[in-house]
mmCIF file of C-alpha atoms and ligand atoms in Angstrom:
data_model
loop_
_atom_site.group_PDB
_atom_site.id
_atom_site.type_symbol
_atom_site.label_atom_id
_atom_site.label_comp_id
_atom_site.label_asym_id
_atom_site.label_seq_id
_atom_site.Cartn_x
_atom_site.Cartn_y
_atom_site.Cartn_z
ATOM 1 C CA MET A 372 226.182 19.304 98.405
ATOM 2 C CA GLU A 373 224.444 22.338 96.639
ATOM 3 C CA THR A 374 221.458 20.954 97.365
ATOM 4 C CA ILE A 375 222.307 20.429 101.937
ATOM 5 C CA ARG A 376 223.599 24.951 101.721
ATOM 6 C CA LEU A 377 220.290 25.392 99.931
ATOM 7 C CA ILE A 378 217.992 23.372 102.324
ATOM 8 C CA PHE A 379 220.503 24.977 105.502
ATOM 9 C CA THR A 380 219.801 28.183 104.493
ATOM 10 C CA LEU A 381 216.496 28.015 104.010
ATOM 11 C CA LEU A 382 216.211 26.846 107.093
ATOM 12 C CA LEU A 383 218.306 29.186 108.735
ATOM 13 C CA GLY A 384 216.328 32.139 107.223
ATOM 14 C CA MET A 385 213.031 30.469 108.771
ATOM 15 C CA THR A 386 214.758 30.851 112.180
ATOM 16 C CA ILE A 387 216.089 33.882 111.786
ATOM 17 C CA GLY A 388 212.830 34.872 110.863
ATOM 18 C CA SER A 389 211.132 33.540 113.886
ATOM 19 C CA PHE A 390 213.287 35.632 115.572
ATOM 20 C CA LEU A 391 212.911 38.635 114.214
ATOM 21 C CA ASN A 392 208.731 38.502 114.894
ATOM 22 C CA VAL A 393 209.707 38.350 118.402
ATOM 23 C CA VAL A 394 211.574 41.381 117.799
ATOM 24 C CA ALA A 395 208.868 43.130 116.380
ATOM 25 C CA TRP A 396 206.811 42.083 118.857
ATOM 26 C CA ARG A 397 208.636 42.687 122.372
ATOM 27 C CA VAL A 398 211.560 45.366 121.435
ATOM 28 C CA PRO A 399 208.613 48.231 120.592
ATOM 29 C CA ARG A 400 206.978 46.516 124.238
ATOM 30 C CA ASN A 401 210.209 47.642 125.784
ATOM 31 C CA GLU A 402 210.051 43.925 126.455
ATOM 32 C CA SER A 403 213.072 41.540 126.913
ATOM 33 C CA ILE A 404 213.902 39.632 124.031
ATOM 34 C CA VAL A 405 216.259 36.513 125.454
ATOM 35 C CA ARG A 406 213.811 36.602 128.577
ATOM 36 C CA PRO A 407 211.584 34.890 128.773
ATOM 37 C CA GLY A 408 210.446 32.286 126.166
ATOM 38 C CA SER A 409 208.430 32.308 123.920
ATOM 39 C CA ARG A 410 204.594 32.340 125.303
ATOM 40 C CA CYS A 411 201.258 32.585 123.933
ATOM 41 C CA THR A 412 200.630 36.520 123.916
ATOM 42 C CA SER A 413 196.108 34.811 125.317
ATOM 43 C CA CYS A 414 197.026 32.626 128.079
ATOM 44 C CA GLY A 415 200.596 33.681 129.442
ATOM 45 C CA LYS A 416 202.564 29.529 128.410
ATOM 46 C CA GLU A 417 205.144 28.568 127.533
ATOM 47 C CA ILE A 418 205.636 27.723 124.514
ATOM 48 C CA LYS A 419 207.481 24.191 123.871
ATOM 49 C CA TRP A 420 211.076 24.200 121.957
ATOM 50 C CA TYR A 421 208.898 21.228 120.092
ATOM 51 C CA ASP A 422 205.339 23.806 119.507
ATOM 52 C CA ASN A 423 207.851 26.680 118.338
ATOM 53 C CA ILE A 424 209.691 25.500 115.016
ATOM 54 C CA PRO A 425 208.923 27.689 112.313
ATOM 55 C CA VAL A 426 206.427 27.410 109.135
ATOM 56 C CA ILE A 427 206.168 24.225 110.526
ATOM 57 C CA SER A 428 204.724 24.302 114.146
ATOM 58 C CA TRP A 429 202.026 27.261 113.038
ATOM 59 C CA PHE A 430 200.686 24.152 110.785
ATOM 60 C CA ILE A 431 200.780 21.175 112.593
ATOM 61 C CA LEU A 432 198.765 23.169 115.396
ATOM 62 C CA ARG A 433 196.804 24.617 112.517
ATOM 63 C CA GLY A 434 198.266 28.421 113.879
ATOM 64 C CA ARG A 435 196.291 27.858 117.892
ATOM 65 C CA CYS A 436 198.006 27.725 121.514
ATOM 66 C CA ARG A 437 198.062 24.268 122.680
ATOM 67 C CA SER A 438 196.934 25.250 125.674
ATOM 68 C CA CYS A 439 193.995 27.512 125.433
ATOM 69 C CA GLY A 440 193.378 26.856 121.723
ATOM 70 C CA ALA A 441 193.723 31.232 121.054
ATOM 71 C CA GLY A 442 194.233 31.109 117.513
ATOM 72 C CA PHE A 443 198.468 32.581 116.196
ATOM 73 C CA SER A 444 197.936 34.897 113.596
ATOM 74 C CA VAL A 445 199.300 33.543 110.392
ATOM 75 C CA ARG A 446 201.672 36.275 109.664
ATOM 76 C CA TYR A 447 204.196 35.079 111.813
ATOM 77 C CA ALA A 448 204.668 31.576 110.075
ATOM 78 C CA MET A 449 204.204 34.068 106.977
ATOM 79 C CA VAL A 450 207.548 35.689 108.070
ATOM 80 C CA GLU A 451 209.367 32.670 109.029
ATOM 81 C CA LEU A 452 208.523 31.699 104.943
ATOM 82 C CA LEU A 453 209.566 35.009 103.764
ATOM 83 C CA THR A 454 212.591 35.073 105.680
ATOM 84 C CA GLY A 455 214.077 31.517 105.303
ATOM 85 C CA LEU A 456 212.920 32.192 100.959
ATOM 86 C CA LEU A 457 214.701 35.202 100.670
ATOM 87 C CA PHE A 458 217.729 33.264 102.632
ATOM 88 C CA ALA A 459 217.684 30.678 100.091
ATOM 89 C CA GLY A 460 217.399 33.351 96.917
ATOM 90 C CA ILE A 461 220.815 35.154 98.239
ATOM 91 C CA PHE A 462 222.419 32.175 98.112
ATOM 92 C CA LEU A 463 221.813 31.059 94.877
ATOM 93 C CA LYS A 464 222.392 34.748 94.028
ATOM 94 C CA PHE A 465 225.566 34.781 95.849
ATOM 95 C CA GLY A 466 226.367 31.492 97.412
ATOM 96 C CA LEU A 467 228.475 30.766 100.796
ATOM 97 C CA THR A 468 229.904 34.896 100.393
ATOM 98 C CA TRP A 469 230.736 37.394 102.478
ATOM 99 C CA LEU A 470 228.182 38.956 100.435
ATOM 100 C CA PHE A 471 225.562 36.576 101.771
ATOM 101 C CA LEU A 472 226.129 37.342 105.121
ATOM 102 C CA LYS A 473 226.040 40.987 104.092
ATOM 103 C CA ASN A 474 222.427 40.459 102.319
ATOM 104 C CA ALA A 475 221.041 38.440 105.017
ATOM 105 C CA VAL A 476 221.749 40.686 107.375
ATOM 106 C CA PHE A 477 220.457 43.279 104.674
ATOM 107 C CA MET A 478 217.308 41.660 103.967
ATOM 108 C CA SER A 479 216.535 40.835 108.333
ATOM 109 C CA LEU A 480 217.010 44.119 108.720
ATOM 110 C CA LEU A 481 214.854 45.636 105.971
ATOM 111 C CA ILE A 482 211.996 42.459 107.413
ATOM 112 C CA CYS A 483 211.925 44.351 110.838
ATOM 113 C CA VAL A 484 211.183 47.897 109.845
ATOM 114 C CA VAL A 485 207.830 46.017 107.771
ATOM 115 C CA LEU A 486 207.497 44.499 110.377
ATOM 116 C CA THR A 487 206.732 47.645 112.835
ATOM 117 C CA ASP A 488 206.197 50.286 110.991
ATOM 118 C CA ILE A 489 203.224 48.581 110.234
ATOM 119 C CA ASP A 490 202.385 47.747 113.787
ATOM 120 C CA HIS A 491 203.643 50.357 115.802
ATOM 121 C CA TRP A 492 204.589 53.305 113.015
ATOM 122 C CA ILE A 493 208.164 53.026 114.631
ATOM 123 C CA ILE A 494 211.621 52.179 112.525
ATOM 124 C CA LEU A 495 213.883 51.116 115.628
ATOM 125 C CA ASP A 496 217.108 53.341 116.118
ATOM 126 C CA SER A 497 218.491 49.906 116.831
ATOM 127 C CA VAL A 498 217.937 48.837 113.607
ATOM 128 C CA SER A 499 218.197 52.182 111.505
ATOM 129 C CA LEU A 500 220.964 53.301 112.431
ATOM 130 C CA GLY A 501 222.539 50.034 113.714
ATOM 131 C CA GLY A 502 221.365 49.463 110.260
ATOM 132 C CA ILE A 503 223.958 52.496 109.259
ATOM 133 C CA ALA A 504 226.945 50.907 111.035
ATOM 134 C CA ALA A 505 226.818 48.156 109.462
ATOM 135 C CA GLY A 506 226.266 49.015 106.268
ATOM 136 C CA LEU A 507 229.003 51.087 106.327
ATOM 137 C CA ALA A 508 231.515 47.980 107.684
ATOM 138 C CA PHE A 509 230.289 45.294 104.954
ATOM 139 C CA SER A 510 231.067 48.315 102.579
ATOM 140 C CA PHE A 511 234.493 46.534 103.572
ATOM 141 C CA VAL A 512 234.125 42.813 102.308
ATOM 142 C CA PRO A 513 235.075 41.713 98.918
ATOM 143 C CA GLY A 514 232.060 42.340 96.432
ATOM 144 C CA GLY A 515 231.250 45.075 98.410
ATOM 145 C CA VAL A 516 230.335 48.000 97.437
ATOM 146 C CA GLY A 517 233.173 50.419 99.215
ATOM 147 C CA PHE A 518 233.050 52.525 102.454
ATOM 148 C CA LEU A 519 233.406 56.053 100.183
ATOM 149 C CA SER A 520 230.114 54.780 98.526
ATOM 150 C CA SER A 521 228.465 53.395 101.251
ATOM 151 C CA LEU A 522 229.287 57.050 103.609
ATOM 152 C CA LEU A 523 227.955 58.893 100.109
ATOM 153 C CA ALA A 524 224.940 57.098 99.596
ATOM 154 C CA ALA A 525 223.885 56.871 103.235
ATOM 155 C CA ALA A 526 224.594 60.714 103.542
ATOM 156 C CA GLY A 527 222.943 61.609 100.214
ATOM 157 C CA ALA A 528 219.769 59.267 101.254
ATOM 158 C CA ILE A 529 219.464 60.989 104.664
ATOM 159 C CA ILE A 530 219.997 64.699 102.985
ATOM 160 C CA LEU A 531 217.818 63.917 100.253
ATOM 161 C CA PHE A 532 214.622 62.615 102.851
ATOM 162 C CA LEU A 533 215.419 65.751 105.666
ATOM 163 C CA VAL A 534 214.523 68.076 101.805
ATOM 164 C CA ILE A 535 211.532 66.231 101.389
ATOM 165 C CA ARG A 536 210.838 66.336 105.287
ATOM 166 C CA ILE A 537 211.518 70.359 105.006
ATOM 167 C CA VAL A 538 210.078 71.016 101.843
ATOM 168 C CA SER A 539 206.272 68.684 102.593
ATOM 169 C CA LYS A 540 206.162 70.534 106.334
ATOM 170 C CA LEU A 541 206.499 73.665 105.188
ATOM 171 C CA ILE A 542 204.183 73.160 102.201
ATOM 172 C CA LEU A 543 201.260 71.706 104.466
ATOM 173 C CA LYS A 544 201.970 74.821 107.050
ATOM 174 C CA ARG A 545 199.189 76.326 105.306
ATOM 175 C CA ARG A 546 197.030 73.561 106.167
ATOM 176 C CA PRO A 547 197.573 72.500 109.983
ATOM 177 C CA GLY A 548 196.018 69.671 110.859
ATOM 178 C CA TYR A 549 195.585 68.483 107.478
ATOM 179 C CA THR A 550 196.826 65.052 107.972
ATOM 180 C CA ILE A 551 194.846 63.002 110.070
ATOM 181 C CA ALA A 552 197.532 60.799 113.398
ATOM 182 C CA PRO A 553 196.637 56.898 112.887
ATOM 183 C CA GLU A 554 194.749 55.440 115.800
ATOM 184 C CA GLY A 555 195.999 55.026 118.992
ATOM 185 C CA HIS A 556 199.496 58.213 117.674
ATOM 186 C CA GLU A 557 197.102 61.143 118.096
ATOM 187 C CA ASP A 558 199.412 62.919 120.186
ATOM 188 C CA GLU A 559 202.140 62.465 117.465
ATOM 189 C CA THR A 560 199.542 64.133 115.574
ATOM 190 C CA ASP A 561 202.969 67.281 114.341
ATOM 191 C CA GLU A 562 204.531 64.344 113.640
ATOM 192 C CA PHE A 563 203.312 63.071 111.367
ATOM 193 C CA GLN A 564 201.671 66.311 109.324
ATOM 194 C CA GLY A 565 203.503 65.958 106.103
ATOM 195 C CA GLY A 566 205.148 62.985 105.317
ATOM 196 C CA MET A 567 209.058 61.757 106.138
ATOM 197 C CA GLY A 568 209.018 60.737 109.800
ATOM 198 C CA TRP A 569 212.557 60.618 111.182
ATOM 199 C CA GLY A 570 212.847 57.008 111.031
ATOM 200 C CA ASP A 571 212.132 56.722 107.350
ATOM 201 C CA ILE A 572 215.272 59.141 107.411
ATOM 202 C CA LYS A 573 217.379 57.028 109.286
ATOM 203 C CA LEU A 574 216.268 54.428 107.703
ATOM 204 C CA ALA A 575 216.892 55.330 104.479
ATOM 205 C CA GLY A 576 220.549 56.667 105.221
ATOM 206 C CA MET A 577 220.510 52.693 105.833
ATOM 207 C CA ILE A 578 219.989 51.429 102.804
ATOM 208 C CA GLY A 579 222.351 53.566 101.305
ATOM 209 C CA ALA A 580 225.119 52.176 103.548
ATOM 210 C CA PHE A 581 224.161 49.015 101.946
ATOM 211 C CA LEU A 582 223.350 49.381 98.229
ATOM 212 C CA GLY A 583 226.434 52.411 97.602
ATOM 213 C CA PRO A 584 224.921 55.494 95.130
ATOM 214 C CA SER A 585 223.635 53.423 92.059
ATOM 215 C CA SER A 586 221.081 51.246 93.983
ATOM 216 C CA LEU A 587 220.290 53.326 96.042
ATOM 217 C CA ALA A 588 218.806 55.253 93.300
ATOM 218 C CA MET A 589 216.893 52.377 92.142
ATOM 219 C CA ALA A 590 215.546 51.490 95.695
ATOM 220 C CA LEU A 591 213.830 54.877 95.937
ATOM 221 C CA PHE A 592 212.771 55.371 92.860
ATOM 222 C CA ILE A 593 210.651 51.398 93.094
ATOM 223 C CA ALA A 594 209.773 52.660 96.678
ATOM 224 C CA PHE A 595 208.514 56.056 95.615
ATOM 225 C CA LEU A 596 206.578 54.675 92.733
ATOM 226 C CA SER A 597 205.215 51.981 94.641
ATOM 227 C CA GLY A 598 204.253 53.354 96.861
ATOM 228 C CA ALA A 599 202.819 56.447 95.309
ATOM 229 C CA LEU A 600 200.746 53.850 93.194
ATOM 230 C CA THR A 601 199.687 51.743 96.749
ATOM 231 C CA GLY A 602 198.588 55.145 97.856
ATOM 232 C CA ILE A 603 196.675 56.226 94.332
ATOM 233 C CA ALA A 604 194.462 52.671 94.192
ATOM 234 C CA ALA A 605 193.712 53.008 98.641
ATOM 235 C CA ILE A 606 192.243 56.407 98.082
ATOM 236 C CA ILE A 607 190.234 54.768 95.171
ATOM 237 C CA ALA A 608 189.111 51.700 97.095
ATOM 238 C CA GLY A 609 187.837 54.618 99.539
ATOM 239 C CA ARG A 610 190.248 55.037 102.089
ATOM 240 C CA ASN A 611 190.693 58.834 103.656
ATOM 241 C CA ARG A 612 192.828 60.787 101.814
ATOM 242 C CA ARG A 613 194.434 62.629 104.789
ATOM 243 C CA LEU A 614 195.520 59.025 106.822
ATOM 244 C CA PRO A 615 198.677 58.763 106.593
ATOM 245 C CA ILE A 616 200.629 55.285 104.514
ATOM 246 C CA PRO A 617 204.164 53.523 106.347
ATOM 247 C CA PHE A 618 206.462 54.594 103.612
ATOM 248 C CA GLY A 619 208.813 51.689 105.458
ATOM 249 C CA PRO A 620 207.740 48.796 103.828
ATOM 250 C CA PHE A 621 207.598 50.393 100.608
ATOM 251 C CA LEU A 622 211.110 51.499 100.656
ATOM 252 C CA ALA A 623 212.242 48.025 102.622
ATOM 253 C CA PHE A 624 210.159 46.555 98.966
ATOM 254 C CA GLY A 625 212.551 49.062 96.436
ATOM 255 C CA ALA A 626 215.202 48.253 98.801
ATOM 256 C CA ALA A 627 215.377 44.461 98.849
ATOM 257 C CA ILE A 628 214.630 44.256 94.940
ATOM 258 C CA ALA A 629 217.749 46.752 94.495
ATOM 259 C CA ALA A 630 219.555 44.302 96.537
ATOM 260 C CA PHE A 631 218.578 41.440 94.360
ATOM 261 C CA ALA A 632 218.592 43.559 90.700
ATOM 262 C CA GLY A 633 220.249 46.655 91.529
ATOM 263 C CA GLN A 634 222.933 46.061 89.268
ATOM 264 C CA ALA A 635 221.502 44.417 86.594
ATOM 265 C CA LEU A 636 218.575 47.002 85.820
ATOM 266 C CA TRP A 637 220.912 49.835 86.544
ATOM 267 C CA GLN A 638 222.865 48.040 83.517
ATOM 268 C CA PHE A 639 219.152 48.270 81.473
ATOM 269 C CA TYR A 640 218.924 51.928 82.682
ATOM 270 C CA LEU A 641 222.001 52.460 81.431
ATOM 271 C CA THR A 642 221.401 50.947 77.846
ATOM 272 C CA ILE A 643 217.971 52.531 76.971
ATOM 273 C CA GLY A 644 219.340 55.868 78.340
ATOM 274 C CA PHE A 645 217.656 57.996 79.379
HETATM 275 ZN ZN1 ZN B 639 197.549 30.315 124.453
#
């Protein structure tokens, strides 16, 4: 029975992952997420249901459109697989409880954040603000963080990120145009100048609402550390240091680790006591 449930959560996650691919592709382009059905982005031909099975279809068709042979990025299959594995992991940790639902929603939102931030430098308001509302609502479920913790962590994260934004803007004011806007975003140079965008600020609020204060602290620590290390590695590898790197994926990464292991990491931190 347990195995059947595990497989069910894996398949459920893969299906949700397929939906997240659609959301991340269509919503930033102002397209409907329900209509029309999935189409090849190259020839426009409708993709039949049997060619649209998460992960499996990609491998059967070897990542190509059945009609025109255009390649589909392996990323779609990877997102579906990752979502499936995350859902299965949540099930193994929490069982089929309210916390499964809460964390499944949380992971889905975070995956959406990663996809749209990498592709378009945006974090959808429906994800971040909707996520704050969802996080607050889930604070009431059995095993949830409690409403006050959820609210305090959300507010605290937003204030912290606002302060970071204001301070980094003040510092970079002396060096106008220091940050180079990424390709296709040249008209938003000012928004990129000095780090934390509005999307990151709202996302931090969402992570706080879901995790509560202690796991939020853990998530932010991991996010800033992994972001800094990646930034340093990228510069060593020859990337222009004036080019920004989207921070949403690092926040999502930290949040995912904290959601799975936050309490354990927090206990460990208190034990070593510094
Ligand atoms: Zn095609």
